[in-house]
Coordinates of C-alpha atoms in Angstrom, one line a residue:
M1 CA 121.9 110.3 116.3
N2 CA 119.7 107.8 114.8
A3 CA 115.8 107.8 115.3
I4 CA 114.7 104.2 115.2
I5 CA 110.8 103.8 115.8
L6 CA 108.8 100.7 116.4
G7 CA 105.3 101.2 115.1
I8 CA 102.3 98.9 116.3
E9 CA 99.0 98.8 114.7
S10 CA 96.0 96.8 116.0
S11 CA 93.0 99.0 115.6
C12 CA 90.7 96.4 113.7
D13 CA 91.5 92.9 112.4
D14 CA 95.1 93.3 111.2
T15 CA 98.2 92.9 113.6
S16 CA 101.0 94.9 112.2
A17 CA 104.4 96.0 113.4
A18 CA 107.2 98.2 111.5
V19 CA 110.5 99.7 112.0
I20 CA 111.4 103.0 110.7
K21 CA 115.0 104.6 110.9
N22 CA 115.3 108.2 110.2
G23 CA 112.2 108.4 108.1
Y24 CA 113.1 105.3 106.0
L25 CA 111.1 102.1 106.3
L26 CA 113.3 98.9 107.3
S27 CA 110.3 96.5 107.9
N28 CA 106.4 96.3 107.9
V29 CA 104.9 93.0 108.9
I30 CA 101.1 92.3 109.0
A31 CA 99.2 89.3 110.0
S32 CA 95.6 89.3 108.7
Q33 CA 92.8 87.4 110.3
A34 CA 90.8 85.1 107.8
V35 CA 88.6 83.8 110.7
H36 CA 85.9 86.8 110.0
E37 CA 85.0 85.8 106.5
A38 CA 82.8 83.2 107.6
Y39 CA 80.8 85.8 109.5
G40 CA 80.6 88.4 106.7
G41 CA 82.4 91.1 108.8
V42 CA 84.8 91.6 111.8
V43 CA 83.9 89.9 115.1
P44 CA 85.6 92.1 117.8
E45 CA 85.8 89.5 120.4
L46 CA 87.7 87.1 117.8
A47 CA 89.7 89.9 116.4
S48 CA 91.2 90.8 120.0
R49 CA 91.9 87.1 120.7
A50 CA 93.8 86.9 117.2
H51 CA 95.9 90.0 118.2
Q52 CA 96.9 88.6 121.4
Q53 CA 98.2 85.4 119.6
N54 CA 99.9 87.5 116.8
I55 CA 101.3 90.6 118.6
V56 CA 104.6 89.0 120.0
P57 CA 105.6 87.1 116.8
V58 CA 104.8 90.0 114.5
V59 CA 106.9 92.3 116.5
H60 CA 109.7 89.9 116.8
E61 CA 109.5 89.5 113.0
A62 CA 109.5 93.3 112.3
L63 CA 112.7 93.6 114.5
R64 CA 114.4 90.7 112.8
R65 CA 113.7 92.0 109.2
A66 CA 114.9 95.4 110.1
G67 CA 118.1 94.0 111.5
V68 CA 117.5 96.0 114.8
N69 CA 118.0 94.9 118.3
K70 CA 115.1 96.2 120.9
E71 CA 117.7 97.9 122.8
D72 CA 118.3 100.1 119.7
L73 CA 114.9 101.7 119.6
S74 CA 114.4 105.2 120.1
A75 CA 110.7 105.1 121.0
V76 CA 107.5 102.9 120.3
A77 CA 104.5 104.5 118.5
F78 CA 101.1 102.7 118.7
T79 CA 97.6 103.3 117.4
R80 CA 95.6 104.8 120.3
G81 CA 92.3 105.0 118.3
P82 CA 89.9 105.0 116.8
G83 CA 89.1 101.5 116.3
L84 CA 87.7 98.4 118.0
M85 CA 88.3 98.8 121.6
G86 CA 89.2 95.2 122.5
S87 CA 91.8 95.2 119.5
L88 CA 93.3 98.5 120.5
L89 CA 93.9 97.5 123.9
V90 CA 96.1 94.6 123.0
G91 CA 98.4 96.8 121.0
V92 CA 98.2 99.7 123.4
S93 CA 99.1 97.3 126.4
F94 CA 101.9 95.6 124.6
A95 CA 103.4 99.0 123.6
K96 CA 103.3 100.4 127.0
G97 CA 105.0 97.2 128.5
F98 CA 107.6 97.1 125.9
A99 CA 108.4 100.8 126.1
R100 CA 108.6 100.7 129.9
S101 CA 110.9 97.5 129.8
L102 CA 113.2 99.6 127.7
N103 CA 112.8 102.9 129.3
I104 CA 111.9 104.8 126.1
P105 CA 109.2 107.1 125.1
L106 CA 105.7 106.2 124.1
I107 CA 104.1 107.9 121.3
D108 CA 100.3 107.7 120.6
V109 CA 99.3 107.9 117.0
N110 CA 95.8 108.8 115.6
H111 CA 94.9 106.0 113.1
L112 CA 93.4 108.4 110.7
T113 CA 96.4 110.7 110.8
G114 CA 98.6 107.7 110.0
H115 CA 96.6 106.9 107.0
V116 CA 97.2 110.6 105.7
L117 CA 101.0 110.5 106.7
A118 CA 101.5 107.2 104.8
H119 CA 102.6 109.3 101.9
F120 CA 105.8 110.3 103.6
I121 CA 106.9 106.6 104.0
K122 CA 110.3 106.4 102.3
V123 CA 112.1 103.2 101.3
E124 CA 115.9 103.3 100.7
G125 CA 116.5 103.1 96.9
E126 CA 112.9 103.7 95.9
E127 CA 111.4 106.9 94.3
N128 CA 108.9 108.6 96.5
A129 CA 107.2 111.7 95.5
Q130 CA 105.8 113.4 98.6
P131 CA 103.2 116.1 98.5
D132 CA 104.1 119.7 99.7
F133 CA 102.0 121.5 102.2
P134 CA 99.2 122.4 101.9
F135 CA 97.5 119.6 100.1
L136 CA 94.1 117.7 100.0
C137 CA 93.8 114.3 101.0
L138 CA 90.8 112.3 100.4
L139 CA 90.7 109.6 103.3
V140 CA 88.3 106.7 102.4
S141 CA 88.2 103.3 104.2
G142 CA 85.8 101.0 105.7
G143 CA 84.7 103.5 108.3
N144 CA 85.7 106.8 107.0
S145 CA 85.2 109.0 104.1
Q146 CA 86.8 112.5 104.6
I147 CA 88.2 115.3 102.7
I148 CA 91.1 116.8 104.7
L149 CA 93.2 119.9 104.3
V150 CA 96.7 119.0 105.3
K151 CA 98.6 122.0 106.4
A152 CA 101.3 120.3 108.3
Y153 CA 102.3 117.0 109.8
N154 CA 100.5 118.2 112.8
D155 CA 97.9 120.4 111.4
M156 CA 95.0 118.9 109.6
E157 CA 91.5 120.3 109.2
I158 CA 88.3 118.0 107.9
L159 CA 86.6 120.0 105.4
G160 CA 83.9 117.4 104.8
Q161 CA 83.0 113.8 105.9
T162 CA 80.4 111.3 105.7
I163 CA 77.1 112.0 107.7
D164 CA 76.3 108.4 107.9
D165 CA 77.8 105.4 106.0
A166 CA 81.2 105.5 104.7
A167 CA 82.0 104.5 101.2
G168 CA 83.8 101.3 102.3
E169 CA 80.8 100.5 104.3
A170 CA 78.4 100.8 101.5
I171 CA 80.5 98.7 99.4
D172 CA 80.8 95.8 102.0
K173 CA 77.1 95.9 102.7
C174 CA 76.1 95.9 98.9
S175 CA 78.5 93.0 98.4
K176 CA 77.3 91.0 101.4
V177 CA 73.6 91.3 100.0
M178 CA 74.7 90.1 96.7
G179 CA 76.1 87.1 98.4
L180 CA 79.7 87.9 97.1
G181 CA 81.5 87.7 100.5
Y182 CA 83.6 89.6 102.8
P183 CA 85.5 91.9 102.5
G184 CA 83.6 93.3 99.7
G185 CA 86.1 96.0 98.4
P186 CA 88.4 93.5 96.5
I187 CA 85.6 91.4 95.2
I188 CA 83.6 94.5 93.8
D189 CA 86.7 95.8 92.4
K190 CA 87.5 92.4 90.7
L191 CA 84.0 92.2 89.0
A192 CA 83.9 95.7 88.2
R193 CA 86.8 95.6 85.8
K194 CA 84.8 93.3 83.5
G195 CA 81.5 95.0 83.8
N196 CA 79.8 98.1 82.3
P197 CA 79.7 100.9 84.6
K198 CA 76.8 102.4 82.7
A199 CA 74.6 99.3 82.8
F200 CA 72.6 100.5 85.8
T201 CA 71.8 103.8 87.5
F202 CA 71.5 104.5 91.3
S203 CA 70.4 107.7 93.0
K204 CA 73.0 110.0 94.1
P205 CA 72.7 112.1 97.4
H206 CA 72.3 115.7 97.4
I207 CA 74.2 116.9 100.3
P208 CA 75.3 120.6 100.8
G209 CA 78.9 121.8 101.4
L210 CA 81.6 119.0 101.2
D211 CA 80.1 116.5 103.4
Y212 CA 79.3 112.9 101.9
S213 CA 76.4 110.5 102.3
F214 CA 76.3 106.9 101.1
S215 CA 73.2 105.6 103.0
G216 CA 70.8 106.7 100.3
L217 CA 72.7 105.0 97.5
K218 CA 73.1 101.7 99.5
T219 CA 69.2 101.8 100.1
S220 CA 68.6 102.5 96.4
F221 CA 70.9 99.7 95.3
L222 CA 69.3 97.2 97.7
Y223 CA 65.7 98.4 96.7
S224 CA 66.6 98.0 93.1
L225 CA 68.1 94.5 93.5
R226 CA 64.9 93.5 95.3
N227 CA 62.7 94.6 92.6
W228 CA 64.9 92.9 89.8
M229 CA 65.0 89.6 91.7
K230 CA 61.2 89.3 92.1
D231 CA 61.0 88.8 88.1
D232 CA 64.3 87.1 87.9
P233 CA 65.7 85.1 90.8
Q234 CA 69.1 84.7 88.9
F235 CA 69.4 88.4 88.4
I236 CA 72.4 88.7 90.6
E237 CA 74.4 85.9 89.0
R238 CA 73.6 87.1 85.5
H239 CA 74.5 90.8 86.2
K240 CA 77.0 90.7 89.2
E241 CA 79.8 92.3 87.0
D242 CA 77.8 95.0 85.6
L243 CA 76.1 95.5 89.2
A244 CA 79.6 95.8 90.7
A245 CA 80.9 98.3 87.9
S246 CA 77.8 100.5 88.1
L247 CA 78.0 100.6 91.9
E248 CA 81.6 101.4 92.0
A249 CA 81.2 104.1 89.4
T250 CA 78.4 105.7 91.3
I251 CA 80.6 105.8 94.5
V252 CA 83.7 107.1 92.7
N253 CA 81.7 109.8 91.1
I254 CA 80.3 110.9 94.3
L255 CA 83.8 111.0 95.9
M256 CA 85.3 112.9 93.2
D257 CA 82.6 115.4 92.9
K258 CA 83.1 116.9 96.2
L259 CA 86.9 116.6 96.0
R260 CA 86.8 118.7 92.9
K261 CA 84.9 121.4 94.8
A262 CA 87.2 121.4 97.7
A263 CA 90.2 121.6 95.2
K264 CA 88.5 124.5 93.3
Q265 CA 87.4 126.2 96.6
Y266 CA 90.8 126.2 98.3
G267 CA 92.9 126.6 95.1
I268 CA 94.9 123.5 95.7
K269 CA 96.2 121.2 92.8
Q270 CA 98.2 118.7 95.0
V271 CA 95.8 116.1 95.9
A272 CA 96.3 112.8 97.7
V273 CA 94.1 109.7 98.3
A274 CA 94.6 107.4 101.5
G275 CA 92.8 104.5 103.2
G276 CA 91.7 101.0 102.3
V277 CA 89.4 102.2 99.5
S278 CA 92.4 104.0 97.8
A279 CA 93.3 100.5 96.7
N280 CA 90.3 100.5 94.3
T281 CA 91.1 100.4 90.5
G282 CA 88.1 102.7 89.6
L283 CA 89.1 105.6 92.1
R284 CA 92.7 105.3 91.2
N285 CA 91.9 105.7 87.6
A286 CA 89.8 108.7 88.5
F287 CA 92.7 110.2 90.2
Y288 CA 94.8 109.9 87.0
D289 CA 91.9 111.1 85.0
H290 CA 91.4 114.3 87.1
A291 CA 95.3 114.8 86.9
Q292 CA 95.1 115.1 83.2
R293 CA 91.7 117.2 83.2
F294 CA 92.6 119.5 85.8
H295 CA 96.3 119.5 86.0
W296 CA 96.3 118.2 89.5
Q297 CA 99.4 116.7 91.0
V298 CA 98.0 113.4 92.5
F299 CA 99.7 111.1 95.1
I300 CA 98.6 107.6 95.3
P301 CA 100.0 105.3 97.9
K302 CA 101.5 101.8 97.4
F303 CA 98.9 99.1 97.7
S304 CA 100.7 97.9 101.1
Y305 CA 100.2 101.3 102.7
T306 CA 96.7 101.4 101.9
T307 CA 95.3 98.9 104.3
D308 CA 95.8 99.2 108.0
N309 CA 99.6 98.8 108.4
A310 CA 102.2 99.7 111.1
A311 CA 104.5 101.5 108.8
M312 CA 102.1 104.6 108.7
I313 CA 102.1 104.6 112.4
A314 CA 105.7 104.4 112.6
I315 CA 106.2 107.3 110.2
T316 CA 103.7 109.4 112.1
G317 CA 105.5 108.5 115.4
Y318 CA 108.8 109.3 113.7
Y319 CA 107.7 113.1 113.3
K320 CA 106.3 113.2 116.7
Y321 CA 109.5 111.9 118.1
L322 CA 111.4 114.8 116.3
D323 CA 109.0 117.2 118.1
K324 CA 109.3 115.3 121.3
D325 CA 105.6 114.8 121.4
F326 CA 105.4 111.8 123.8
C327 CA 102.3 110.5 125.7
P328 CA 102.3 109.2 129.3
I329 CA 102.1 105.7 130.5
D330 CA 98.4 105.9 131.4
A331 CA 97.1 107.4 128.3
P332 CA 93.9 105.3 127.3
A333 CA 92.8 103.8 124.2
Y334 CA 89.8 105.5 122.4
S335 CA 87.3 103.9 120.1
R336 CA 86.0 107.1 118.5
V337 CA 87.7 110.5 117.9
T338 CA 88.0 113.1 115.3
L339 CA 91.0 113.5 113.2
K340 CA 93.8 115.7 114.9

């Protein structure tokens, strides 16, 4: 019997729907919101309004591309949290009404779990190397920086995480101060490819264990920038490529230092990366470098699976469907929660 899962993702500013059949992706539709660029960050009220406009056409298009009728669906999986509450409520409410109208199960998905399990998305006719359990996953996004020990689809342990800013937050804030625009990740990445990563030196945190901290780096970057601009108001414009390259290199080094320690401590050589920041060229290159230096087997997702997308929600829902791990119709959304 076929298991056909509709996944819905609306945790931040991307409205997405995907269809997975027996573990294979049939469609993955994403509607992004350009309205936030003018404000230098996501405006929650505008995000939730855009989700309301996008949710129906996005789901309709996902079903159309998949060649699936809504009556063929086995279950509806949705992002329950964490995320922006207004944005989540749009997806949660739609998923509940849609599942109730079809009399099929609801499956709640932790957004962070979805990022990790994006490595198990399969597409017919494409090679897809998947990690074996247990493996380590570096989850890096705009709001999260975590090292996760993945023991099974439903058994994950956070070994270390940021105690303040996440890596993506630091990049976005530094990009905003430099006047480069939002979102900062792609802009910094593009500039960094042309710059010298050793041009500038910024302070690195000294946090015990496997936890991260990026607040000090952000402060060091902003303080240095302010001093340089006192003597040269055009400093950013003249050095933006080197600044981007040095900032990116520092963040990547911080991330990889702790990841190496975790891999050595737990004796694991299968290492994955997930989340929006995993699209960063410097971080991807660092993973390839570590694969050669430390004989890691690394797993890096396709670019389309790095940002928020419903394919990762649908694949997580698929595994939960096989376990009959459903949720009640009155399950509320949550804005903050640890990985589970």
